[in-house]
Amino acid sequence: MVSFITQSQNGNTGVSASEANDSNRMSFGLDLMSLPTTPLFGTDGIRGKVGDLLDAPLALQIGFWAGIVLRRSAVNPGPVILGQDSRNSSDMLAMALSAGLTAAGVEVWYLGLCPTPCVAFLTSNSHAIGGVMISASHNPPEDNGIKIFGADGLKLPQALQAEIEAGLRGLSSHSGIRSDCGRHYSRLDLVKNYTNALKEPLHGTVNFQGMKIILDLAWGAAVNLAPRVFEELGAEVICFHSLPDGDRINVNCGSTHLDTLQAAVREHHADIGFAFDGDADRVLAVDNTGRQVNGDYILYIWGLGLQQKQQLPDNLIVSTVMANLGFERAWKQAGGKLIRTAVGDQYVQAEMLRTGGMLGGEQSGHILCRHYGITGDGLLTALHLAAIVREAGVPLSEMVDSSFHTYPQLLRNVRVEDRLKRVNWKECQPMQQAINRAEAAMGDAGRILVRASGTEPVIRVMVEAEDAELANYWTNELVAQVQQHFVD
C-alpha cells in the first residue's frame, strides 16, 4: 500500500499534528516549504527550469495528485495517456509522473516521444480519464513542463488544477491514502492513430506530388512524424534539425528562429517551409520567397478558404490581444468578425467553444480549427496550409501579398527573475502611469500591451503603431520603465 499523507479539514489524519506537518512538508522527498507562494500552474501547465522548480519528487507528487483528481472527476474508469518531448529531463519526469499516477491507482498508457496534440487527440478519442504531456514547448533545453488534459482532450479546467495544487501544498481535503495500484503500459502503437487522423481529411482530395516542402523540426517532438506524413501525401521533403536531441531542442531553430528555414527555402527553391516548436503544437510558415508567414496570415488565409466554403460560422475568427491591427482591419473588410482573448491557446479555445467559432489561434503559430482537431496542432496546420496552396494553384507569396499589410509591431522581453514582482507588475503605479502616457500619445494610431509571460520569467512589452518610429519610441520608453522598477 502506498500512502500520501494529507491533513484533512478537521485535522484528523490518524497521526499526530507534528507527524502530519512533517509528512506534508517532506512527502516522498518533496519539501513543500520550498514551493513558491505564487500559483504553480501558468497559462500552459507547470513550467520551469529543471532542478529549480521541476524535479523528480515534484513530478511524482504531481502525478499522484493528478491521478487522484482525474479519477474522482471521471465518469468511468480509464487510463491516463502520457507523452513527452525530446528534452534530456523528459524521461526522468515522465517516469516520475507515471510512478505517481500508478500510486494513485491509475493505469498509464505511455506514448514516448510525440507531439502535444497527439496526447490531446488520443485522450479525447479513447476512454482515457486524462492526458499528460512532458514539454516546455518553445523554451530552451534546460526548461521543462507538465501539461495536463481532461478526458475531453482540453487543457484541465482551472478548478481541477487548483485541486491538484492543493494536494501538492498539503491543503487537500481529500485523503491521499490509496490501497490500489495502477499499471504502466508502453503504447507507442497508438501514435499511428493520430497520424492517420491527420491525413484522413486530405485523402482523395489533396496530393502534394510535385511540391517541395522544407521542415524545421527543432530537434523536438515532431521528428518522427512530420516528414513521414508529408511524404505519404506525395511531397518531396527536406528536413533540418530532424533528430530527437535534448541538448539542442529549440536552440537557434524551430518556430522561434526562422533564419535557417528561410535560407533553405530560397536555396532549394521550395514551395513552402514549416518550422515547429519543441512539442509541435504550433508552427510558423515560410513562403516560396523565404518570407515569414506568421499565425495572423495563416488565420486570414485559412479563414478566407473556410468562408468561401461556408464553413465559418458568423465569419468569426478568434485570436488574442497580440493579433496585428492590419490583420483585424483586413478581416473586417472581408466581411469577417474578430474576437480577441488573453494570450494563450487555452483562452482562444475557451472562446471558440463559447461562441461556436471554428477557427482561432495566435500570432505565434498556435492554430485551432475545430473542423479537424480539438487543440492547437502544428502538424495539422502545416498540412492544411500546404493543401490550401496546392488547391489555389498560386504561390503562397501571392496569397500573402493579396491579404494584408501588418502594422509595425515591436515586442521586447525583459527578464525579471523575481516571480512575485513579475506576477504583480500591475501594482506598480509608475509603470501604469507610463502606459497611460503612451496610450494617450498614440490614440487610435496604435496599441500597447504589457504582460507577464505565463511560460517564461519575462515581462513582455508590445507596441504597435501605424508609424514605425512611434512604435519604436514608446517601446524603448516602456522597456526602460520595466528595467527600472522590476530588474534588480
XYZ file of C-alpha atoms in Angstrom:
488
model
C 0.000 0.000 0.000
C 1.290 3.473 -0.914
C 0.249 6.342 1.359
C 0.409 10.042 0.519
C -0.478 11.795 3.773
C -2.528 14.975 3.709
C -4.188 16.829 6.526
C -7.976 16.776 6.255
C -10.160 19.751 7.004
C -10.785 18.603 10.568
C -7.105 17.718 11.009
C -7.843 14.024 11.659
C -5.283 12.009 9.664
C -4.684 9.248 12.161
C -1.266 10.657 13.056
C -0.140 13.381 15.394
C -0.216 17.003 14.279
C 3.578 17.186 14.215
C 3.799 13.959 12.206
C 1.174 15.235 9.763
C 3.016 18.518 9.335
C 6.294 16.672 8.746
C 4.606 14.430 6.175
C 3.032 17.395 4.455
C 6.306 19.288 4.269
C 8.502 16.437 3.084
C 6.405 13.766 1.388
C 8.381 11.500 -0.942
C 11.326 13.880 -0.815
C 9.286 16.972 -1.722
C 9.977 19.970 0.502
C 6.645 21.759 0.393
C 8.113 24.737 2.187
C 10.285 25.397 -0.873
C 7.345 25.724 -3.259
C 6.748 29.281 -4.494
C 3.848 31.133 -2.918
C 2.530 32.092 -6.352
C 0.423 29.550 -8.302
C 2.303 26.642 -9.832
C 0.037 26.380 -12.873
C 0.620 29.029 -15.528
C -1.049 29.536 -18.897
C 0.378 26.241 -20.154
C 0.692 23.939 -17.165
C 3.586 23.852 -14.721
C 6.832 25.008 -16.287
C 10.284 25.913 -15.041
C 13.985 25.169 -15.030
C 14.695 21.548 -14.207
C 16.409 21.270 -10.840
C 14.966 24.550 -9.584
C 11.192 24.162 -9.567
C 10.822 20.950 -11.538
C 12.460 17.782 -10.261
C 11.562 14.124 -9.786
C 9.977 14.465 -6.301
C 7.676 17.240 -7.512
C 6.775 15.295 -10.672
C 5.978 12.245 -8.551
C 3.606 14.277 -6.398
C 2.045 15.990 -9.431
C 1.415 12.570 -10.940
C -0.172 11.293 -7.765
C -2.461 14.243 -7.181
C -3.354 14.487 -10.866
C -4.327 10.816 -10.673
C -6.459 11.403 -7.581
C -8.243 14.399 -9.129
C -8.728 12.797 -12.563
C -10.100 9.593 -11.030
C -12.504 11.491 -8.805
C -13.803 13.655 -11.675
C -14.095 10.797 -14.181
C -17.467 9.333 -15.141
C -15.958 5.914 -15.851
C -12.562 4.386 -15.057
C -9.866 4.582 -17.699
C -6.156 5.201 -18.297
C -4.116 8.392 -18.376
C -2.197 8.924 -21.622
C 1.382 10.137 -21.149
C 3.713 11.594 -23.786
C 6.931 13.599 -23.841
C 9.249 15.690 -25.989
C 12.968 15.069 -26.547
C 14.473 17.063 -23.645
C 17.088 15.291 -21.574
C 14.915 15.692 -18.482
C 11.722 14.395 -20.108
C 12.467 10.701 -19.446
C 13.035 11.388 -15.760
C 9.905 13.499 -15.367
C 7.757 11.086 -17.376
C 8.809 8.121 -15.232
C 8.296 10.065 -12.005
C 4.857 11.145 -13.182
C 3.983 7.586 -14.132
C 5.079 6.404 -10.682
C 2.800 8.978 -9.073
C -0.129 8.155 -11.346
C 0.178 4.418 -10.726
C 0.459 5.079 -6.977
C -2.899 6.837 -7.302
C -4.360 3.660 -8.785
C -4.296 4.896 -12.389
C -3.357 2.873 -15.459
C -0.794 4.722 -17.603
C -0.521 4.395 -21.395
C 2.928 5.725 -22.294
C 3.399 7.044 -25.847
C 7.058 8.042 -25.651
C 8.205 10.843 -27.976
C 5.220 12.531 -29.612
C 3.668 15.982 -30.191
C 1.442 17.520 -27.531
C -1.630 17.409 -29.835
C -1.118 13.651 -30.167
C -1.718 13.286 -26.416
C -4.792 15.544 -26.604
C -6.224 13.673 -29.602
C -5.725 10.189 -28.173
C -7.133 11.269 -24.814
C -10.315 12.596 -26.425
C -10.687 9.591 -28.740
C -10.382 6.855 -26.131
C -11.823 6.017 -22.728
C -8.914 7.815 -21.039
C -9.708 9.932 -17.978
C -6.964 12.415 -18.840
C -3.639 13.033 -20.511
C -0.241 14.433 -19.517
C 2.467 15.871 -21.778
C 6.032 16.488 -20.620
C 7.322 19.517 -22.539
C 8.304 23.147 -22.195
C 7.169 23.894 -25.751
C 9.438 26.576 -27.280
C 11.546 27.102 -24.123
C 15.309 26.295 -24.032
C 16.610 22.774 -23.282
C 17.191 23.352 -19.563
C 13.474 24.038 -19.005
C 10.635 21.563 -18.943
C 6.956 21.488 -18.170
C 3.919 19.368 -17.353
C 0.679 19.897 -19.275
C -2.440 18.109 -18.051
C -5.539 17.420 -20.147
C -9.022 16.376 -19.093
C -10.897 13.408 -20.548
C -12.134 15.653 -23.378
C -8.568 16.364 -24.507
C -8.799 20.012 -23.480
C -6.492 21.751 -21.018
C -7.512 20.821 -17.493
C -10.010 23.354 -16.036
C -8.587 25.768 -13.500
C -10.772 24.347 -10.724
C -9.168 20.912 -11.157
C -5.714 22.476 -11.427
C -6.425 24.153 -8.090
C -7.342 20.789 -6.546
C -4.061 19.275 -7.721
C -2.142 22.234 -6.340
C -3.950 21.982 -3.014
C -2.782 18.391 -2.763
C 0.789 19.407 -3.585
C 0.725 22.021 -0.832
C -0.734 19.640 1.776
C -4.044 21.509 1.776
C -6.318 18.940 0.150
C -9.497 17.983 1.983
C -9.354 14.557 0.340
C -7.446 11.591 1.714
C -4.244 10.780 -0.115
C -4.241 7.154 1.057
C -4.768 4.537 -1.654
C -4.763 0.763 -1.352
C -4.842 0.001 -5.088
C -2.056 0.446 -7.612
C -2.147 1.158 -11.314
C -0.085 -0.321 -14.134
C 2.270 1.234 -16.693
C 1.999 0.122 -20.326
C 4.091 1.197 -23.295
C 1.626 2.071 -26.081
C 3.785 3.569 -28.815
C 1.461 1.898 -31.324
C -1.292 4.408 -30.579
C 0.632 7.276 -32.188
C -0.268 5.867 -35.608
C -3.946 6.547 -34.853
C -3.082 10.226 -34.542
C -1.169 10.410 -37.842
C -3.964 8.552 -39.639
C -6.466 11.091 -38.311
C -4.282 13.932 -39.618
C -4.216 12.512 -43.140
C -7.809 11.313 -43.349
C -9.492 14.643 -44.322
C -6.932 15.131 -47.133
C -7.015 11.650 -48.649
C -8.611 11.616 -52.075
C -8.798 15.413 -52.260
C -5.194 16.636 -51.988
C -1.920 15.289 -53.315
C 1.348 17.067 -52.655
C 3.138 15.347 -55.536
C 5.449 17.863 -57.212
C 5.611 20.104 -54.139
C 8.937 20.645 -52.402
C 8.405 21.245 -48.697
C 11.096 22.007 -46.118
C 10.612 21.190 -42.445
C 12.493 22.568 -39.440
C 11.720 20.050 -36.702
C 13.608 21.856 -33.911
C 15.215 18.592 -32.653
C 11.870 18.031 -30.961
C 8.649 16.055 -30.766
C 7.739 16.087 -34.479
C 10.919 14.476 -35.812
C 9.414 11.009 -36.280
C 6.007 12.041 -37.600
C 6.083 15.202 -39.728
C 8.410 14.001 -42.515
C 6.553 10.716 -42.898
C 3.099 12.320 -43.091
C 4.127 14.794 -45.800
C 5.938 12.098 -47.774
C 2.939 9.755 -47.590
C 0.864 12.535 -49.151
C 3.311 12.805 -52.049
C 5.557 15.734 -51.144
C 9.299 15.939 -51.643
C 10.514 16.678 -48.126
C 13.792 18.212 -46.948
C 14.322 18.240 -43.173
C 16.511 20.206 -40.806
C 17.154 19.571 -37.091
C 15.476 16.220 -37.633
C 16.688 14.031 -34.750
C 15.421 13.975 -31.154
C 18.178 15.917 -29.383
C 17.599 17.106 -25.829
C 20.732 19.256 -25.837
C 19.664 21.280 -28.871
C 15.866 21.367 -28.819
C 14.735 24.889 -29.873
C 18.339 26.187 -29.896
C 18.611 28.631 -32.818
C 15.995 26.666 -34.724
C 12.294 25.939 -34.949
C 9.446 28.418 -34.776
C 11.409 30.968 -32.727
C 14.421 31.090 -35.100
C 13.427 31.042 -38.770
C 16.738 32.112 -40.367
C 17.862 28.591 -41.331
C 14.473 27.680 -42.772
C 14.195 30.921 -44.747
C 17.634 30.407 -46.287
C 16.850 26.765 -47.078
C 13.587 27.612 -48.841
C 15.391 30.095 -51.076
C 18.356 27.773 -51.700
C 16.238 24.753 -52.643
C 13.541 26.769 -54.463
C 10.934 25.156 -52.249
C 7.201 25.810 -52.427
C 6.832 26.286 -48.682
C 8.627 25.739 -45.396
C 7.350 24.969 -41.906
C 9.049 25.481 -38.541
C 7.681 23.692 -35.478
C 8.346 24.336 -31.822
C 9.655 21.707 -29.423
C 6.347 19.953 -28.820
C 4.853 20.694 -32.275
C 1.654 22.298 -31.053
C 2.465 25.373 -33.086
C 4.025 26.167 -36.453
C 5.154 29.150 -38.495
C 5.447 29.057 -42.277
C 7.882 30.495 -44.799
C 6.602 31.303 -48.285
C 8.385 30.465 -51.548
C 10.378 33.716 -51.405
C 11.702 32.965 -47.910
C 9.348 35.389 -46.157
C 7.898 34.582 -42.747
C 4.174 33.766 -42.616
C 3.014 34.043 -39.020
C -0.199 32.976 -37.307
C -2.108 36.109 -38.342
C -1.541 35.344 -42.034
C -2.327 31.653 -41.553
C -5.626 32.544 -39.875
C -6.517 35.036 -42.597
C -5.734 32.677 -45.488
C -7.387 29.656 -43.878
C -10.327 31.815 -42.809
C -10.935 33.012 -46.367
C -10.925 29.410 -47.565
C -13.445 28.325 -44.954
C -15.530 31.438 -45.592
C -15.752 30.642 -49.311
C -16.892 27.099 -48.486
C -19.452 28.468 -45.988
C -17.718 26.557 -43.201
C -17.002 29.539 -40.953
C -19.995 30.368 -38.713
C -20.601 34.149 -38.492
C -17.329 34.554 -40.432
C -15.714 34.510 -36.987
C -12.041 34.137 -36.174
C -10.919 34.100 -32.531
C -7.429 35.430 -31.826
C -5.607 37.178 -28.998
C -4.632 40.676 -27.980
C -1.403 40.116 -29.932
C -3.184 39.900 -33.301
C -1.963 42.659 -35.610
C -4.251 45.609 -36.326
C -3.602 45.178 -40.035
C -4.981 41.629 -39.842
C -8.030 42.716 -37.844
C -8.963 45.546 -40.185
C -8.415 43.463 -43.337
C -10.526 40.616 -41.982
C -13.356 43.019 -41.165
C -13.149 44.457 -44.675
C -13.553 40.889 -45.965
C -16.812 40.643 -44.040
C -15.326 38.852 -41.095
C -15.528 39.254 -37.353
C -12.568 39.037 -34.956
C -12.784 38.401 -31.220
C -9.657 38.925 -29.122
C -8.793 36.989 -25.958
C -5.935 36.973 -23.476
C -2.686 35.431 -24.721
C -2.750 31.644 -24.539
C -4.320 28.986 -26.720
C -6.488 27.815 -23.823
C -8.240 31.196 -23.820
C -8.712 31.082 -27.582
C -10.086 27.574 -27.283
C -12.484 28.542 -24.493
C -13.837 31.473 -26.535
C -14.274 29.270 -29.589
C -16.299 26.800 -27.539
C -18.366 29.614 -26.032
C -19.161 31.267 -29.367
C -19.249 28.239 -31.638
C -16.209 29.530 -33.530
C -14.448 27.012 -35.763
C -11.144 28.812 -36.399
C -8.853 30.588 -33.990
C -5.290 30.925 -32.859
C -2.315 33.065 -32.045
C 0.187 35.108 -33.993
C 2.886 32.795 -32.586
C 1.505 29.852 -34.558
C -0.940 28.105 -32.231
C -3.810 27.479 -34.663
C -7.047 25.660 -33.835
C -9.537 24.501 -36.445
C -12.389 22.571 -34.870
C -13.335 21.019 -38.198
C -10.259 18.821 -37.879
C -8.966 18.885 -34.307
C -9.667 19.931 -30.739
C -6.448 21.717 -29.859
C -3.616 23.744 -31.348
C -1.723 21.450 -33.691
C 1.334 22.494 -35.706
C 1.396 19.466 -37.974
C -2.330 19.657 -38.726
C -1.982 23.368 -39.521
C 1.005 22.785 -41.801
C -0.810 20.066 -43.746
C -3.886 22.215 -44.319
C -1.945 25.349 -45.275
C 0.025 23.310 -47.802
C -3.286 21.908 -49.085
C -4.704 25.424 -49.487
C -1.642 26.446 -51.530
C -1.929 23.332 -53.709
C -5.671 23.850 -54.309
C -5.227 27.565 -55.072
C -2.631 26.832 -57.745
C -0.709 30.000 -56.915
C 2.424 30.502 -54.782
C 1.953 31.243 -51.101
C 3.762 34.550 -51.639
C 0.937 35.751 -53.907
C -1.660 34.781 -51.316
C 0.230 36.727 -48.656
C 0.644 39.771 -50.916
C -3.097 39.919 -51.562
C -4.069 39.547 -47.897
C -2.992 42.496 -45.725
C -0.040 44.605 -44.615
C 0.928 44.412 -40.983
C 1.315 47.464 -38.799
C 4.813 47.840 -37.337
C 4.735 45.789 -34.134
C 7.631 45.636 -31.711
C 7.858 43.025 -28.966
C 10.565 43.193 -26.305
C 11.077 40.720 -23.476
C 12.628 41.921 -20.228
C 13.878 39.152 -17.950
C 12.521 39.517 -14.422
C 13.763 36.741 -12.132
C 11.682 37.758 -9.110
C 8.432 35.798 -9.561
C 6.415 37.980 -7.182
C 7.476 41.182 -8.930
C 6.709 39.640 -12.300
C 3.255 38.359 -11.409
C 2.244 41.545 -9.540
C 3.666 44.051 -12.012
C 0.308 45.821 -12.420
C 0.539 47.096 -8.837
C 3.472 49.333 -9.799
C 1.991 52.837 -10.146
C 4.911 54.404 -12.084
C 4.576 51.614 -14.642
C 0.841 52.180 -15.006
C 1.386 55.920 -15.401
C 3.931 55.311 -18.166
C 1.475 53.068 -20.018
C -1.266 55.677 -19.675
C 1.021 58.367 -21.127
C 1.902 56.158 -24.083
C -1.726 55.256 -24.794
C -2.786 58.902 -24.646
C 0.005 59.918 -27.023
C -0.786 57.208 -29.580
C -4.588 57.410 -29.516
C -6.204 55.365 -32.309
C -2.918 55.156 -34.197
C -1.588 52.254 -32.162
C -1.874 49.730 -29.344
C 0.133 48.850 -26.234
C 0.249 45.538 -24.435
C 2.376 44.865 -21.356
C 2.046 41.488 -19.657
C 3.906 38.943 -17.575
C 4.617 35.787 -19.526
C 2.882 32.671 -18.294
C 5.629 30.416 -19.655
C 8.921 32.298 -19.179
C 10.440 34.580 -16.481
C 9.908 37.727 -18.548
C 7.664 40.756 -18.823
C 6.664 41.322 -22.428
C 6.251 44.805 -23.874
C 4.432 45.067 -27.206
C 3.812 48.337 -29.042
C 2.036 48.517 -32.390
C 1.545 51.670 -34.431
C 0.871 52.893 -37.950
C 4.217 54.693 -37.755
C 7.356 52.633 -37.046
C 9.161 55.485 -35.316
C 6.246 55.963 -32.928
C 6.236 52.254 -32.084
C 9.995 52.261 -31.522
C 9.900 55.348 -29.269
C 7.235 54.040 -26.907
C 8.700 50.543 -26.845
C 12.001 51.947 -25.600
C 10.219 54.125 -23.049
C 8.211 51.234 -21.577
C 11.119 48.799 -21.583
C 13.147 51.353 -19.631
C 10.347 51.562 -17.051
C 10.263 47.766 -16.656
C 14.031 47.652 -16.217
C 13.952 50.457 -13.674
C 11.192 49.050 -11.464
C 11.457 45.262 -11.800
C 15.063 44.318 -12.618
C 17.416 44.097 -9.639
